[in-house]
Amino acid sequence: MESTNNELVNHPSHYNHQGRRECWDEMITYFGKYDVAIFDIVTAYKYYYRAGTKEGNSREQDIAKAHQYLDHAKKLIPDANAQEMILSTELRKHYIFMSELLNDFESSLTQ
């Protein structure tokens, strides 16, 4: 089950098509690292918001997805090109906000 859940979180088949790059790689090509990082942070919020409420998705799976998107954003932030870096201060604020929100949520689950 752990391996299956890991695949659903990290590399779901509906985002990997034969003969093409993984969806995130194509998004970076078409939209740039800055915009994909913004998308990642907003998507992390979506998974946090719905955690455990979508049929067929556990709270743990949704939180894992939220972390996955934040981790992907974090990798993109310092790697953005010079023009995108001008906007990175605002991007970092969003990233920190979402990280703190997820940490607080997870802390509340263990209390």
Coordinates of N, CA and C in Angstrom, one line a residue:
M1 N 0.8 -1.2 0.0 CA 0.0 0.0 0.0 C 0.9 1.3 0.0
E2 N 1.9 1.3 0.8 CA 2.8 2.4 0.9 C 3.4 2.8 -0.5
S3 N 3.9 1.8 -1.2 CA 4.4 2.0 -2.6 C 3.4 2.6 -3.5
T4 N 2.2 2.0 -3.5 CA 1.1 2.5 -4.3 C 0.7 3.9 -4.0
N5 N 0.6 4.2 -2.7 CA 0.3 5.6 -2.2 C 1.4 6.6 -2.6
N6 N 2.7 6.1 -2.5 CA 3.8 6.9 -2.9 C 3.8 7.3 -4.4
E7 N 3.4 6.3 -5.3 CA 3.2 6.6 -6.7 C 2.1 7.5 -7.0
L8 N 1.0 7.4 -6.2 CA -0.1 8.3 -6.4 C 0.3 9.7 -6.0
V9 N 1.2 9.9 -5.1 CA 1.6 11.2 -4.7 C 2.7 11.7 -5.6
N10 N 3.7 11.0 -5.8 CA 4.9 11.5 -6.5 C 4.9 11.4 -8.0
H11 N 4.4 10.3 -8.6 CA 4.4 10.2 -10.0 C 3.2 9.5 -10.5
P12 N 2.0 10.1 -10.4 CA 0.8 9.5 -10.9 C 0.8 9.3 -12.4
S13 N 0.3 8.2 -12.8 CA 0.4 7.9 -14.3 C -0.3 8.9 -15.1
H14 N -1.3 9.6 -14.6 CA -2.0 10.6 -15.4 C -1.2 11.8 -15.7
Y15 N 0.0 11.9 -15.1 CA 0.9 13.0 -15.4 C 2.2 12.6 -16.1
N16 N 2.2 11.4 -16.5 CA 3.3 10.8 -17.2 C 2.8 10.1 -18.5
H17 N 3.1 10.6 -19.7 CA 2.7 10.0 -20.9 C 3.8 9.5 -21.7
Q18 N 3.7 8.4 -22.3 CA 4.7 7.8 -23.1 C 5.2 8.8 -24.2
G19 N 6.5 8.9 -24.4 CA 7.0 9.8 -25.4 C 7.0 11.3 -25.1
R20 N 6.6 11.6 -23.8 CA 6.7 13.0 -23.4 C 7.4 13.1 -22.1
R21 N 7.8 14.3 -21.7 CA 8.4 14.5 -20.4 C 7.3 14.6 -19.4
E22 N 7.7 14.5 -18.1 CA 6.8 14.6 -17.0 C 6.1 16.0 -17.1
C23 N 4.9 16.1 -16.6 CA 4.1 17.3 -16.7 C 4.9 18.5 -16.2
W24 N 5.5 18.4 -15.0 CA 6.2 19.6 -14.4 C 7.3 20.1 -15.3
D25 N 8.0 19.2 -16.0 CA 9.1 19.6 -16.9 C 8.5 20.4 -18.1
E26 N 7.4 19.9 -18.6 CA 6.8 20.6 -19.7 C 6.3 22.0 -19.3
M27 N 5.7 22.0 -18.1 CA 5.2 23.3 -17.5 C 6.3 24.3 -17.4
I28 N 7.5 23.9 -16.9 CA 8.6 24.8 -16.8 C 9.0 25.3 -18.2
T29 N 9.1 24.5 -19.1 CA 9.4 24.9 -20.5 C 8.5 25.9 -21.0
Y30 N 7.2 25.7 -20.8 CA 6.2 26.6 -21.4 C 5.9 27.9 -20.6
F31 N 6.0 27.8 -19.3 CA 5.6 28.9 -18.4 C 6.7 29.5 -17.6
G32 N 7.8 28.8 -17.5 CA 8.9 29.4 -16.7 C 8.9 28.9 -15.2
K33 N 10.0 28.9 -14.6 CA 10.2 28.4 -13.2 C 9.4 29.2 -12.2
Y34 N 9.4 30.5 -12.4 CA 8.7 31.4 -11.4 C 7.2 31.1 -11.4
D35 N 6.6 31.0 -12.6 CA 5.1 30.8 -12.7 C 4.8 29.4 -12.2
V36 N 5.6 28.4 -12.5 CA 5.4 27.1 -12.0 C 5.5 27.0 -10.5
A37 N 6.5 27.8 -9.9 CA 6.6 27.8 -8.4 C 5.3 28.4 -7.8
I38 N 4.8 29.5 -8.4 CA 3.5 30.1 -7.9 C 2.4 29.0 -8.0
F39 N 2.3 28.3 -9.1 CA 1.3 27.3 -9.3 C 1.5 26.2 -8.2
D40 N 2.7 25.8 -7.9 CA 3.0 24.8 -6.9 C 2.5 25.3 -5.5
I41 N 2.8 26.5 -5.2 CA 2.4 27.0 -3.8 C 0.8 27.1 -3.7
V42 N 0.2 27.6 -4.8 CA -1.3 27.6 -4.8 C -1.9 26.2 -4.7
T43 N -1.3 25.3 -5.5 CA -1.8 23.9 -5.5 C -1.6 23.3 -4.1
A44 N -0.5 23.6 -3.4 CA -0.2 23.1 -2.1 C -1.4 23.5 -1.2
Y45 N -1.8 24.8 -1.3 CA -2.9 25.3 -0.5 C -4.1 24.5 -0.8
K46 N -4.4 24.2 -2.0 CA -5.6 23.5 -2.4 C -5.6 22.1 -1.7
Y47 N -4.5 21.4 -1.7 CA -4.4 20.1 -1.0 C -4.6 20.3 0.5
Y48 N -4.0 21.3 1.1 CA -4.1 21.6 2.5 C -5.6 21.8 2.8
Y49 N -6.3 22.6 2.0 CA -7.7 23.0 2.2 C -8.6 21.8 2.2
R50 N -8.4 21.0 1.2 CA -9.3 19.8 1.1 C -8.9 18.6 1.8
A51 N -7.8 18.6 2.6 CA -7.2 17.5 3.2 C -8.3 16.5 3.9
G52 N -8.4 15.4 3.3 CA -9.2 14.3 3.8 C -10.7 14.5 3.5
T53 N -11.1 15.4 2.7 CA -12.5 15.6 2.4 C -12.9 15.2 1.0
K54 N -11.9 14.9 0.1 CA -12.3 14.4 -1.2 C -12.4 12.9 -1.2
E55 N -13.5 12.4 -1.7 CA -13.7 11.0 -1.7 C -12.5 10.2 -2.4
G56 N -12.0 9.2 -1.7 CA -11.0 8.4 -2.3 C -9.6 8.9 -2.0
N57 N -9.5 10.1 -1.3 CA -8.2 10.6 -0.9 C -8.2 10.8 0.6
S58 N -7.2 10.2 1.3 CA -7.0 10.3 2.7 C -6.4 11.7 3.0
R59 N -6.6 12.1 4.3 CA -6.0 13.3 4.7 C -4.4 13.2 4.6
E60 N -3.9 12.1 4.9 CA -2.4 11.9 4.8 C -1.9 12.0 3.4
Q61 N -2.7 11.5 2.4 CA -2.3 11.6 1.0 C -2.4 13.1 0.6
D62 N -3.4 13.8 1.0 CA -3.5 15.2 0.6 C -2.4 16.0 1.2
I63 N -2.1 15.8 2.4 CA -1.0 16.5 3.1 C 0.4 16.2 2.4
A64 N 0.5 14.9 2.0 CA 1.8 14.5 1.3 C 1.9 15.2 0.0
K65 N 0.7 15.4 -0.7 CA 0.7 16.1 -2.0 C 1.0 17.6 -1.7
A66 N 0.5 18.2 -0.7 CA 0.8 19.6 -0.4 C 2.3 19.8 -0.2
H67 N 2.9 18.9 0.6 CA 4.3 18.9 0.8 C 5.1 18.7 -0.5
Q68 N 4.6 17.8 -1.3 CA 5.3 17.6 -2.6 C 5.4 18.9 -3.4
Y69 N 4.2 19.5 -3.5 CA 4.2 20.8 -4.3 C 5.1 21.9 -3.7
L70 N 5.1 22.0 -2.3 CA 5.9 23.0 -1.7 C 7.4 22.6 -1.9
D71 N 7.8 21.4 -1.8 CA 9.1 20.9 -2.1 C 9.6 21.3 -3.5
H72 N 8.6 21.1 -4.5 CA 9.0 21.4 -5.9 C 9.1 22.9 -6.0
A73 N 8.3 23.7 -5.4 CA 8.4 25.1 -5.5 C 9.8 25.6 -4.9
K74 N 10.1 25.0 -3.8 CA 11.4 25.4 -3.1 C 12.6 25.1 -4.0
K75 N 12.5 24.0 -4.8 CA 13.6 23.7 -5.7 C 13.7 24.7 -6.8
L76 N 12.5 25.3 -7.2 CA 12.5 26.2 -8.4 C 12.9 27.6 -8.0
I77 N 12.6 28.0 -6.7 CA 12.8 29.4 -6.3 C 14.3 29.9 -6.5
P78 N 15.3 29.2 -6.0 CA 16.6 29.7 -6.2 C 17.2 29.5 -7.6
D79 N 16.4 28.7 -8.4 CA 16.9 28.3 -9.7 C 16.3 29.2 -10.8
A80 N 15.5 30.2 -10.4 CA 14.8 31.0 -11.4 C 15.8 31.9 -12.1
N81 N 15.5 32.4 -13.3 CA 16.5 33.2 -14.0 C 16.5 34.6 -13.4
A82 N 17.4 35.5 -13.8 CA 17.5 36.8 -13.2 C 16.3 37.7 -13.2
Q83 N 15.5 37.7 -14.3 CA 14.3 38.5 -14.4 C 13.3 38.0 -13.4
E84 N 13.2 36.6 -13.3 CA 12.2 36.1 -12.3 C 12.7 36.3 -10.9
M85 N 14.0 36.4 -10.6 CA 14.5 36.6 -9.3 C 14.0 38.0 -8.7
I86 N 13.7 38.9 -9.5 CA 13.2 40.2 -9.1 C 11.9 40.0 -8.3
L87 N 11.1 39.1 -8.7 CA 9.8 38.8 -8.1 C 10.0 37.7 -7.0
S88 N 11.1 37.2 -6.8 CA 11.3 36.0 -5.9 C 11.0 36.4 -4.4
T89 N 11.2 37.6 -4.0 CA 10.9 38.0 -2.6 C 9.5 37.8 -2.3
E90 N 8.6 38.2 -3.2 CA 7.1 37.9 -3.0 C 6.8 36.4 -3.0
L91 N 7.5 35.7 -3.9 CA 7.3 34.3 -4.0 C 7.8 33.6 -2.7
R92 N 8.9 34.0 -2.1 CA 9.3 33.4 -0.9 C 8.3 33.7 0.2
K93 N 7.7 34.8 0.3 CA 6.7 35.1 1.3 C 5.6 34.2 1.2
H94 N 5.1 33.9 0.0 CA 4.0 32.9 -0.2 C 4.4 31.5 0.2
Y95 N 5.7 31.2 -0.1 CA 6.2 29.8 0.2 C 6.3 29.7 1.8
I96 N 6.8 30.7 2.4 CA 6.9 30.6 3.9 C 5.5 30.6 4.5
F97 N 4.6 31.4 4.0 CA 3.2 31.3 4.6 C 2.6 29.9 4.5
M98 N 2.8 29.3 3.3 CA 2.2 28.0 3.1 C 2.9 26.9 3.9
S99 N 4.2 27.0 4.1 CA 5.0 26.1 4.9 C 4.5 26.2 6.3
E100 N 4.3 27.4 6.8 CA 3.9 27.6 8.2 C 2.5 27.1 8.4
L101 N 1.6 27.3 7.4 CA 0.2 26.8 7.5 C 0.2 25.3 7.6
L102 N 1.0 24.6 6.7 CA 1.0 23.2 6.7 C 1.6 22.7 8.1
N103 N 2.6 23.3 8.6 CA 3.2 22.8 9.8 C 2.2 23.0 11.0
D104 N 1.5 24.1 11.0 CA 0.5 24.3 12.1 C -0.6 23.3 12.0
F105 N -1.0 23.0 10.8 CA -2.1 22.0 10.5 C -1.6 20.6 11.0
E106 N -0.4 20.2 10.7 CA 0.1 18.9 11.1 C 0.3 18.9 12.6
S107 N 0.7 19.9 13.2 CA 0.9 20.0 14.7 C -0.5 19.8 15.3
S108 N -1.5 20.4 14.8 CA -2.8 20.3 15.4 C -3.4 18.9 15.3
L109 N -2.9 18.1 14.3 CA -3.4 16.7 14.2 C -2.8 15.8 15.3
T110 N -1.6 16.2 15.8 CA -0.9 15.3 16.7 C -1.3 15.7 18.2
Q111 N -2.0 16.8 18.4 CA -2.4 17.2 19.7 C -3.7 16.6 20.2

